[in-house]
Amino acid sequence: MTEPLRLGIAGLGTVGIGVVKIIRRHAALLEARTGRPVMISAVSARDAGKDRGVSLTDYAWETDPVALAVRDDVDVFVELMGGHEGAAKAATEAALSAGKDVVTANKALLAIHGQPLAEQAERAGRVIRFEAAVAGGIPVIKSLTEGLAGNEITRVMGVMNGTCNFILTQMQATGQGYNALFEECGRLGYLEADPNLDVGGIDAGHKLALLASIAFGTRPAFEDVQLEGIQRIQLADINAAADMGYRIKLLGVAQRTARGLEQRMSPCLVPANSPLGQLEGGTNMVVIEGDSIEQVVLRGPGAGEGPTASAVMGDVLDLARGLRIATFGQPAATLQEVPAAQTGLPAPFYLRMGLLDKPGALAKVATVLGDAGVSIDRMRQYGHSEPTAPVLIVTHKCTRAALDAALDGLAATDVVDGTPVALRIEEV
Amino acid sequence: MTEPLRLGIAGLGTVGIGVVKIIRRHAALLEARTGRPVMISAVSARDAGKDRGVSLTDYAWETDPVALAVRDDVDVFVELMGGHEGAAKAATEAALSAGKDVVTANKALLAIHGQPLAEQAERAGRVIRFEAAVAGGIPVIKSLTEGLAGNEITRVMGVMNGTCNFILTQMQATGQGYNALFEECGRLGYLEADPNLDVGGIDAGHKLALLASIAFGTRPAFEDVQLEGIQRIQLADINAAADMGYRIKLLGVAQRTARGLEQRMSPCLVPANSPLGQLEGGTNMVVIEGDSIEQVVLRGPGAGEGPTASAVMGDVLDLARGLRIATFGQPAATLQEVPAAQTGLPAPFYLRMGLLDKPGALAKVATVLGDAGVSIDRMRQYGHSEPTAPVLIVTHKCTRAALDAALDGLAATDVVDGTPVALRIEEV
């Protein structure tokens, strides 16, 4: 096949412009690699007049992305608008109906509507590709769906929100608190319009739902991701974790267990000397474990013009080369609907609480934990000037259910000030 | 396509048996992912009677791998014998002539004969796949050829010989010398029959030549790899490097420069806190840098039954799914023949030498370096009881040619005992 592959690109923000730049800069290289020219027929964005630093005059302009998606001179609809409803969804559906393949960076759209969209794509004999939706430039979707396809995947983990990892590593590096760094992220433009997408773990949760689907052959089920943000992490936690040889990361973990599919996105402690523990700043990392591969770790930039455009182009070039597999790695009808595991596999937990200065307070805590079946591996009580004494506990492995029972028990005592911070320690 | 994909597997060592086990264990999973059964028609190995811990009675047995390669009931010839001449080469050629695709773990065969084999495959309309030949289970060939195909690759680096990395990290961890650990590797079965393949950098050099070809669109040219083994590394080097914040790794680096294609496989210093510096034991790591992606780091097991079989199966399953691209990522006829860069890009170097106890010795060394255009960044002279004083020097960036001139100059003085150790410090 030597006819050009013709793209329609909807959304000319950072990523869209990055894609345009690659296609303009590397026309010869891309043709050498795929055997055919890769070209842009048309683009769409809200503001046609804006200077985007690259010439767009060679391309037809559509105001309406749906009109772009169905153009006769478009083979692949590249959706870079974002948002899980509205124009992105309508244009993706229109593109599939019109027999176009779709390449998208839209994690929310696929995490929430992935199943019906994949089914629609298959009915039309088309595919949806979404490498750019997960972990930016890291070719993790391809590695998991194709390179590691001979494995039964046992666990997938990832640090996939650069803003959260920036805040957590800067807390440790600079000694600033969460609020100060959150505000700094706002000034630097690192936060989504709704910051809860970042610090609440929603953005990373969308990515985890997509990884879980392709890892385990299950329907994408974002609604089943157990979400916990980083807003409650204090400098005291960062420092206590470091003292004990850990780092705190907003970590996504997906695992298929006898009790169902476990999908957690929450702040966890990981060993400081592990690849995940060593990951600093905005870089992303995905850890894939399988029955044959043991463990593969992929690390790279999780956002930005170049890296995300690189991922989009990886998908586009696969299509140019005629490489096509089902959206989630196997036919949508065969994706399993697996119940969500109500509780994670047992793990050690980190607890931090303020203990009121009363006789026997520590003994009460130990008794409550013991009664709930939670045994203590390590405990530290720090000197203090306030009326409450900071106490850190690392438990032996226990279930989250047992831990929650213990937390309820602690709340019923009169010795614990406020709600303890409880973080899972993930074995990596 | 729902007919089975039928394999003929030549070579039933660790990797071959690993492949058989995956196909037996995961028949349903593999069929769900590819849409068709993946089965083994026939196998071959030297000793038919040997107990290999898995039943082979379902498969036809061929004593001659060439006979296996051309069987009518074989679609894909899986070559796991190794060796760059003899049976592996003859059987691969026979398979291509008979219209079979080839999946191989044979780095030497492709690094040396890759160009004519790729041409033969294309004439036959077939492909050769070789994920397992480079960095074991890490899906690096796929990441580079497909996932990152939108990038102009600027540099590829890798620690790709687990035995060498085991020796180097154990020297630091245990304080044992090179010879003791070399012998331990022999006892543990970590060494190739010809140990120079490992410690001389040849095995890793084969892998680098394959990476360079797909990264830069050039003909595989193992003969142009500048090879240097780890045999001269002493504990003193390991410790001195650590003191200065570095680790010593057998590092492959491929870079396309204005002066030609640079391919180096040699012991280098890398920052201790970089992903490469933190890599311990037998694990492999490949670092890929491109104009859009910035840097991606892939880490995983570089050898072993499961991981290598996982890589073989990745290739097999691509073929089952109909995913086919040219052997080295673009048509063999378009691969460029690029001259080898005669000297690497400038870099800082680490030098260790024994200085004879003569007045003005250090001044002579400094003068010789200066005359050769090599300026000194840091120098340390250690206290000593022997007649020679250990001296460590870190240079500012200079070319290897300038450094070699300085080394010649030092040999011509009467103050340096023996040949200095000179290692490049790679910026990673």
PDB file of N, CA and C in Angstrom, chain B residues 225-300:
ATOM      1  N   VAL B 225      31.337  -2.203  15.642  1.00  0.00           N
ATOM      2  CA  VAL B 225      31.188  -1.904  17.076  1.00  0.00           C
ATOM      3  C   VAL B 225      32.567  -1.845  17.713  1.00  0.00           C
ATOM      4  N   GLN B 226      32.860  -0.744  18.387  1.00  0.00           N
ATOM      5  CA  GLN B 226      34.119  -0.640  19.138  1.00  0.00           C
ATOM      6  C   GLN B 226      33.946  -1.387  20.453  1.00  0.00           C
ATOM      7  N   LEU B 227      34.649  -2.497  20.586  1.00  0.00           N
ATOM      8  CA  LEU B 227      34.443  -3.405  21.712  1.00  0.00           C
ATOM      9  C   LEU B 227      35.541  -3.277  22.735  1.00  0.00           C
ATOM     10  N   GLU B 228      35.140  -3.222  23.996  1.00  0.00           N
ATOM     11  CA  GLU B 228      36.115  -3.282  25.083  1.00  0.00           C
ATOM     12  C   GLU B 228      35.452  -4.035  26.225  1.00  0.00           C
ATOM     13  N   GLY B 229      36.102  -5.044  26.733  1.00  0.00           N
ATOM     14  CA  GLY B 229      35.512  -5.867  27.789  1.00  0.00           C
ATOM     15  C   GLY B 229      35.756  -5.293  29.173  1.00  0.00           C
ATOM     16  N   ILE B 230      35.315  -6.047  30.176  1.00  0.00           N
ATOM     17  CA  ILE B 230      35.440  -5.565  31.557  1.00  0.00           C
ATOM     18  C   ILE B 230      36.630  -6.186  32.278  1.00  0.00           C
ATOM     19  N   GLN B 231      37.481  -6.938  31.539  1.00  0.00           N
ATOM     20  CA  GLN B 231      38.515  -7.727  32.217  1.00  0.00           C
ATOM     21  C   GLN B 231      39.545  -6.882  32.949  1.00  0.00           C
ATOM     22  N   ARG B 232      39.730  -5.642  32.523  1.00  0.00           N
ATOM     23  CA  ARG B 232      40.761  -4.827  33.174  1.00  0.00           C
ATOM     24  C   ARG B 232      40.236  -4.022  34.370  1.00  0.00           C
ATOM     25  N   ILE B 233      38.924  -4.089  34.622  1.00  0.00           N
ATOM     26  CA  ILE B 233      38.347  -3.311  35.734  1.00  0.00           C
ATOM     27  C   ILE B 233      38.764  -3.920  37.062  1.00  0.00           C
ATOM     28  N   GLN B 234      39.358  -3.105  37.905  1.00  0.00           N
ATOM     29  CA  GLN B 234      39.767  -3.584  39.224  1.00  0.00           C
ATOM     30  C   GLN B 234      38.867  -2.998  40.302  1.00  0.00           C
ATOM     31  N   LEU B 235      38.924  -3.632  41.463  1.00  0.00           N
ATOM     32  CA  LEU B 235      38.155  -3.150  42.596  1.00  0.00           C
ATOM     33  C   LEU B 235      38.475  -1.675  42.876  1.00  0.00           C
ATOM     34  N   ALA B 236      39.730  -1.306  42.653  1.00  0.00           N
ATOM     35  CA  ALA B 236      40.121   0.098  42.866  1.00  0.00           C
ATOM     36  C   ALA B 236      39.309   1.038  41.982  1.00  0.00           C
ATOM     37  N   ASP B 237      39.008   0.601  40.767  1.00  0.00           N
ATOM     38  CA  ASP B 237      38.201   1.435  39.869  1.00  0.00           C
ATOM     39  C   ASP B 237      36.763   1.548  40.362  1.00  0.00           C
ATOM     40  N   ILE B 238      36.219   0.391  40.736  1.00  0.00           N
ATOM     41  CA  ILE B 238      34.845   0.372  41.252  1.00  0.00           C
ATOM     42  C   ILE B 238      34.719   1.329  42.437  1.00  0.00           C
ATOM     43  N   ASN B 239      35.682   1.226  43.365  1.00  0.00           N
ATOM     44  CA  ASN B 239      35.600   2.037  44.577  1.00  0.00           C
ATOM     45  C   ASN B 239      35.861   3.514  44.294  1.00  0.00           C
ATOM     46  N   ALA B 240      36.819   3.781  43.429  1.00  0.00           N
ATOM     47  CA  ALA B 240      37.101   5.182  43.091  1.00  0.00           C
ATOM     48  C   ALA B 240      35.892   5.809  42.402  1.00  0.00           C
ATOM     49  N   ALA B 241      35.286   5.062  41.494  1.00  0.00           N
ATOM     50  CA  ALA B 241      34.096   5.574  40.812  1.00  0.00           C
ATOM     51  C   ALA B 241      32.992   5.861  41.831  1.00  0.00           C
ATOM     52  N   ALA B 242      32.798   4.936  42.763  1.00  0.00           N
ATOM     53  CA  ALA B 242      31.756   5.121  43.777  1.00  0.00           C
ATOM     54  C   ALA B 242      32.037   6.358  44.626  1.00  0.00           C
ATOM     55  N   ASP B 243      33.305   6.539  44.990  1.00  0.00           N
ATOM     56  CA  ASP B 243      33.684   7.726  45.782  1.00  0.00           C
ATOM     57  C   ASP B 243      33.296   9.015  45.079  1.00  0.00           C
ATOM     58  N   MET B 244      33.366   8.998  43.762  1.00  0.00           N
ATOM     59  CA  MET B 244      33.082  10.215  43.009  1.00  0.00           C
ATOM     60  C   MET B 244      31.631  10.287  42.542  1.00  0.00           C
ATOM     61  N   GLY B 245      30.781   9.343  43.020  1.00  0.00           N
ATOM     62  CA  GLY B 245      29.355   9.400  42.670  1.00  0.00           C
ATOM     63  C   GLY B 245      29.009   8.694  41.381  1.00  0.00           C
ATOM     64  N   TYR B 246      29.845   7.744  40.978  1.00  0.00           N
ATOM     65  CA  TYR B 246      29.587   7.015  39.729  1.00  0.00           C
ATOM     66  C   TYR B 246      29.484   5.509  39.974  1.00  0.00           C
ATOM     67  N   ARG B 247      28.968   4.817  38.974  1.00  0.00           N
ATOM     68  CA  ARG B 247      29.041   3.357  38.913  1.00  0.00           C
ATOM     69  C   ARG B 247      29.684   2.992  37.579  1.00  0.00           C
ATOM     70  N   ILE B 248      30.350   1.836  37.545  1.00  0.00           N
ATOM     71  CA  ILE B 248      30.920   1.358  36.283  1.00  0.00           C
ATOM     72  C   ILE B 248      29.998   0.301  35.689  1.00  0.00           C
ATOM     73  N   LYS B 249      29.622   0.496  34.446  1.00  0.00           N
ATOM     74  CA  LYS B 249      28.728  -0.425  33.744  1.00  0.00           C
ATOM     75  C   LYS B 249      29.337  -0.787  32.397  1.00  0.00           C
ATOM     76  N   LEU B 250      29.127  -2.019  31.948  1.00  0.00           N
ATOM     77  CA  LEU B 250      29.439  -2.338  30.551  1.00  0.00           C
ATOM     78  C   LEU B 250      28.304  -1.758  29.719  1.00  0.00           C
ATOM     79  N   LEU B 251      28.545  -0.607  29.127  1.00  0.00           N
ATOM     80  CA  LEU B 251      27.468   0.175  28.517  1.00  0.00           C
ATOM     81  C   LEU B 251      27.624   0.211  27.003  1.00  0.00           C
ATOM     82  N   GLY B 252      26.552  -0.107  26.315  1.00  0.00           N
ATOM     83  CA  GLY B 252      26.515   0.062  24.868  1.00  0.00           C
ATOM     84  C   GLY B 252      25.915   1.415  24.536  1.00  0.00           C
ATOM     85  N   VAL B 253      26.526   2.108  23.601  1.00  0.00           N
ATOM     86  CA  VAL B 253      26.008   3.405  23.171  1.00  0.00           C
ATOM     87  C   VAL B 253      26.041   3.456  21.652  1.00  0.00           C
ATOM     88  N   ALA B 254      24.923   3.786  21.047  1.00  0.00           N
ATOM     89  CA  ALA B 254      24.870   3.979  19.591  1.00  0.00           C
ATOM     90  C   ALA B 254      24.299   5.356  19.312  1.00  0.00           C
ATOM     91  N   GLN B 255      24.953   6.048  18.409  1.00  0.00           N
ATOM     92  CA  GLN B 255      24.626   7.437  18.138  1.00  0.00           C
ATOM     93  C   GLN B 255      24.962   7.722  16.687  1.00  0.00           C
ATOM     94  N   ARG B 256      24.085   8.430  16.008  1.00  0.00           N
ATOM     95  CA  ARG B 256      24.426   8.799  14.642  1.00  0.00           C
ATOM     96  C   ARG B 256      24.978  10.219  14.681  1.00  0.00           C
ATOM     97  N   THR B 257      26.194  10.391  14.255  1.00  0.00           N
ATOM     98  CA  THR B 257      26.843  11.695  14.342  1.00  0.00           C
ATOM     99  C   THR B 257      27.211  12.165  12.932  1.00  0.00           C
ATOM    100  N   ALA B 258      27.665  13.419  12.855  1.00  0.00           N
ATOM    101  CA  ALA B 258      28.067  13.967  11.556  1.00  0.00           C
ATOM    102  C   ALA B 258      29.237  13.174  10.977  1.00  0.00           C
ATOM    103  N   ARG B 259      29.985  12.502  11.841  1.00  0.00           N
ATOM    104  CA  ARG B 259      31.147  11.757  11.373  1.00  0.00           C
ATOM    105  C   ARG B 259      30.840  10.289  11.110  1.00  0.00           C
ATOM    106  N   GLY B 260      29.584   9.911  11.198  1.00  0.00           N
ATOM    107  CA  GLY B 260      29.235   8.527  10.940  1.00  0.00           C
ATOM    108  C   GLY B 260      28.519   7.914  12.121  1.00  0.00           C
ATOM    109  N   LEU B 261      28.309   6.619  12.035  1.00  0.00           N
ATOM    110  CA  LEU B 261      27.579   5.905  13.077  1.00  0.00           C
ATOM    111  C   LEU B 261      28.551   5.442  14.157  1.00  0.00           C
ATOM    112  N   GLU B 262      28.251   5.865  15.371  1.00  0.00           N
ATOM    113  CA  GLU B 262      29.095   5.508  16.507  1.00  0.00           C
ATOM    114  C   GLU B 262      28.440   4.337  17.239  1.00  0.00           C
ATOM    115  N   GLN B 263      29.179   3.244  17.412  1.00  0.00           N
ATOM    116  CA  GLN B 263      28.692   2.099  18.186  1.00  0.00           C
ATOM    117  C   GLN B 263      29.803   1.688  19.133  1.00  0.00           C
ATOM    118  N   ARG B 264      29.579   1.904  20.414  1.00  0.00           N
ATOM    119  CA  ARG B 264      30.584   1.555  21.406  1.00  0.00           C
ATOM    120  C   ARG B 264      30.017   0.596  22.423  1.00  0.00           C
ATOM    121  N   MET B 265      30.753  -0.438  22.777  1.00  0.00           N
ATOM    122  CA  MET B 265      30.380  -1.307  23.883  1.00  0.00           C
ATOM    123  C   MET B 265      31.602  -1.373  24.779  1.00  0.00           C
ATOM    124  N   SER B 266      31.547  -0.702  25.904  1.00  0.00           N
ATOM    125  CA  SER B 266      32.740  -0.588  26.742  1.00  0.00           C
ATOM    126  C   SER B 266      32.347  -0.238  28.164  1.00  0.00           C
ATOM    127  N   PRO B 267      33.241  -0.519  29.116  1.00  0.00           N
ATOM    128  CA  PRO B 267      32.950  -0.101  30.489  1.00  0.00           C
ATOM    129  C   PRO B 267      32.969   1.423  30.574  1.00  0.00           C
ATOM    130  N   CYS B 268      31.918   1.970  31.151  1.00  0.00           N
ATOM    131  CA  CYS B 268      31.785   3.431  31.269  1.00  0.00           C
ATOM    132  C   CYS B 268      31.381   3.771  32.689  1.00  0.00           C
ATOM    133  N   LEU B 269      31.672   4.999  33.099  1.00  0.00           N
ATOM    134  CA  LEU B 269      31.136   5.522  34.343  1.00  0.00           C
ATOM    135  C   LEU B 269      29.823   6.231  34.058  1.00  0.00           C
ATOM    136  N   VAL B 270      28.826   5.933  34.889  1.00  0.00           N
ATOM    137  CA  VAL B 270      27.544   6.637  34.791  1.00  0.00           C
ATOM    138  C   VAL B 270      27.178   7.115  36.199  1.00  0.00           C
ATOM    139  N   PRO B 271      26.395   8.201  36.309  1.00  0.00           N
ATOM    140  CA  PRO B 271      26.058   8.702  37.642  1.00  0.00           C
ATOM    141  C   PRO B 271      25.356   7.635  38.487  1.00  0.00           C
ATOM    142  N   ALA B 272      25.774   7.527  39.740  1.00  0.00           N
ATOM    143  CA  ALA B 272      25.225   6.491  40.625  1.00  0.00           C
ATOM    144  C   ALA B 272      23.723   6.640  40.814  1.00  0.00           C
ATOM    145  N   ASN B 273      23.212   7.864  40.742  1.00  0.00           N
ATOM    146  CA  ASN B 273      21.784   8.059  41.000  1.00  0.00           C
ATOM    147  C   ASN B 273      20.931   8.058  39.734  1.00  0.00           C
ATOM    148  N   SER B 274      21.525   7.691  38.585  1.00  0.00           N
ATOM    149  CA  SER B 274      20.743   7.572  37.355  1.00  0.00           C
ATOM    150  C   SER B 274      20.134   6.178  37.285  1.00  0.00           C
ATOM    151  N   PRO B 275      19.088   5.986  36.463  1.00  0.00           N
ATOM    152  CA  PRO B 275      18.534   4.628  36.322  1.00  0.00           C
ATOM    153  C   PRO B 275      19.610   3.612  35.925  1.00  0.00           C
ATOM    154  N   LEU B 276      20.511   3.966  35.033  1.00  0.00           N
ATOM    155  CA  LEU B 276      21.572   3.021  34.655  1.00  0.00           C
ATOM    156  C   LEU B 276      22.488   2.749  35.846  1.00  0.00           C
ATOM    157  N   GLY B 277      22.816   3.786  36.602  1.00  0.00           N
ATOM    158  CA  GLY B 277      23.699   3.610  37.748  1.00  0.00           C
ATOM    159  C   GLY B 277      23.087   2.739  38.831  1.00  0.00           C
ATOM    160  N   GLN B 278      21.759   2.780  38.923  1.00  0.00           N
ATOM    161  CA  GLN B 278      21.080   2.027  39.981  1.00  0.00           C
ATOM    162  C   GLN B 278      20.797   0.577  39.599  1.00  0.00           C
ATOM    163  N   LEU B 279      21.147   0.206  38.389  1.00  0.00           N
ATOM    164  CA  LEU B 279      20.810  -1.136  37.904  1.00  0.00           C
ATOM    165  C   LEU B 279      21.758  -2.171  38.500  1.00  0.00           C
ATOM    166  N   GLU B 280      21.205  -3.137  39.206  1.00  0.00           N
ATOM    167  CA  GLU B 280      22.061  -4.111  39.890  1.00  0.00           C
ATOM    168  C   GLU B 280      21.819  -5.519  39.367  1.00  0.00           C
ATOM    169  N   GLY B 281      22.850  -6.350  39.507  1.00  0.00           N
ATOM    170  CA  GLY B 281      22.721  -7.765  39.192  1.00  0.00           C
ATOM    171  C   GLY B 281      22.499  -8.021  37.718  1.00  0.00           C
ATOM    172  N   GLY B 282      21.718  -9.058  37.421  1.00  0.00           N
ATOM    173  CA  GLY B 282      21.581  -9.518  36.042  1.00  0.00           C
ATOM    174  C   GLY B 282      20.517  -8.804  35.239  1.00  0.00           C
ATOM    175  N   THR B 283      19.890  -7.802  35.819  1.00  0.00           N
ATOM    176  CA  THR B 283      18.825  -7.085  35.113  1.00  0.00           C
ATOM    177  C   THR B 283      19.405  -6.268  33.961  1.00  0.00           C
ATOM    178  N   ASN B 284      18.639  -6.142  32.890  1.00  0.00           N
ATOM    179  CA  ASN B 284      19.049  -5.350  31.730  1.00  0.00           C
ATOM    180  C   ASN B 284      18.305  -4.016  31.709  1.00  0.00           C
ATOM    181  N   MET B 285      18.877  -3.063  31.011  1.00  0.00           N
ATOM    182  CA  MET B 285      18.219  -1.767  30.841  1.00  0.00           C
ATOM    183  C   MET B 285      18.594  -1.185  29.488  1.00  0.00           C
ATOM    184  N   VAL B 286      17.598  -0.630  28.819  1.00  0.00           N
ATOM    185  CA  VAL B 286      17.844   0.065  27.568  1.00  0.00           C
ATOM    186  C   VAL B 286      17.266   1.473  27.690  1.00  0.00           C
ATOM    187  N   VAL B 287      18.044   2.451  27.286  1.00  0.00           N
ATOM    188  CA  VAL B 287      17.632   3.849  27.322  1.00  0.00           C
ATOM    189  C   VAL B 287      17.534   4.328  25.875  1.00  0.00           C
ATOM    190  N   ILE B 288      16.377   4.860  25.518  1.00  0.00           N
ATOM    191  CA  ILE B 288      16.144   5.326  24.151  1.00  0.00           C
ATOM    192  C   ILE B 288      15.881   6.826  24.193  1.00  0.00           C
ATOM    193  N   GLU B 289      16.605   7.566  23.396  1.00  0.00           N
ATOM    194  CA  GLU B 289      16.392   9.013  23.333  1.00  0.00           C
ATOM    195  C   GLU B 289      16.003   9.420  21.921  1.00  0.00           C
ATOM    196  N   GLY B 290      14.969  10.241  21.822  1.00  0.00           N
ATOM    197  CA  GLY B 290      14.504  10.687  20.512  1.00  0.00           C
ATOM    198  C   GLY B 290      14.114  12.147  20.560  1.00  0.00           C
ATOM    199  N   ASP B 291      13.933  12.739  19.375  1.00  0.00           N
ATOM    200  CA  ASP B 291      13.708  14.186  19.344  1.00  0.00           C
ATOM    201  C   ASP B 291      12.376  14.585  19.962  1.00  0.00           C
ATOM    202  N   SER B 292      11.375  13.703  19.945  1.00  0.00           N
ATOM    203  CA  SER B 292      10.110  14.044  20.600  1.00  0.00           C
ATOM    204  C   SER B 292       9.983  13.388  21.975  1.00  0.00           C
ATOM    205  N   ILE B 293      10.435  12.179  22.109  1.00  0.00           N
ATOM    206  CA  ILE B 293      10.180  11.420  23.341  1.00  0.00           C
ATOM    207  C   ILE B 293      11.074  11.849  24.482  1.00  0.00           C
ATOM    208  N   GLU B 294      12.136  12.598  24.181  1.00  0.00           N
ATOM    209  CA  GLU B 294      13.133  12.904  25.209  1.00  0.00           C
ATOM    210  C   GLU B 294      13.822  11.594  25.614  1.00  0.00           C
ATOM    211  N   GLN B 295      13.402  10.959  26.674  1.00  0.00           N
ATOM    212  CA  GLN B 295      14.093   9.740  27.088  1.00  0.00           C
ATOM    213  C   GLN B 295      13.104   8.719  27.645  1.00  0.00           C
ATOM    214  N   VAL B 296      13.202   7.499  27.169  1.00  0.00           N
ATOM    215  CA  VAL B 296      12.431   6.395  27.723  1.00  0.00           C
ATOM    216  C   VAL B 296      13.412   5.348  28.226  1.00  0.00           C
ATOM    217  N   VAL B 297      13.126   4.790  29.398  1.00  0.00           N
ATOM    218  CA  VAL B 297      13.994   3.779  30.002  1.00  0.00           C
ATOM    219  C   VAL B 297      13.191   2.496  30.180  1.00  0.00           C
ATOM    220  N   LEU B 298      13.732   1.408  29.667  1.00  0.00           N
ATOM    221  CA  LEU B 298      13.074   0.108  29.768  1.00  0.00           C
ATOM    222  C   LEU B 298      13.973  -0.820  30.566  1.00  0.00           C
ATOM    223  N   ARG B 299      13.405  -1.489  31.553  1.00  0.00           N
ATOM    224  CA  ARG B 299      14.198  -2.297  32.463  1.00  0.00           C
ATOM    225  C   ARG B 299      13.528  -3.649  32.656  1.00  0.00           C
ATOM    226  N   GLY B 300      14.288  -4.719  32.665  1.00  0.00           N
ATOM    227  CA  GLY B 300      13.682  -6.029  32.878  1.00  0.00           C
ATOM    228  C   GLY B 300      14.717  -7.129  32.827  1.00  0.00           C
TER     229      GLY B 300
END
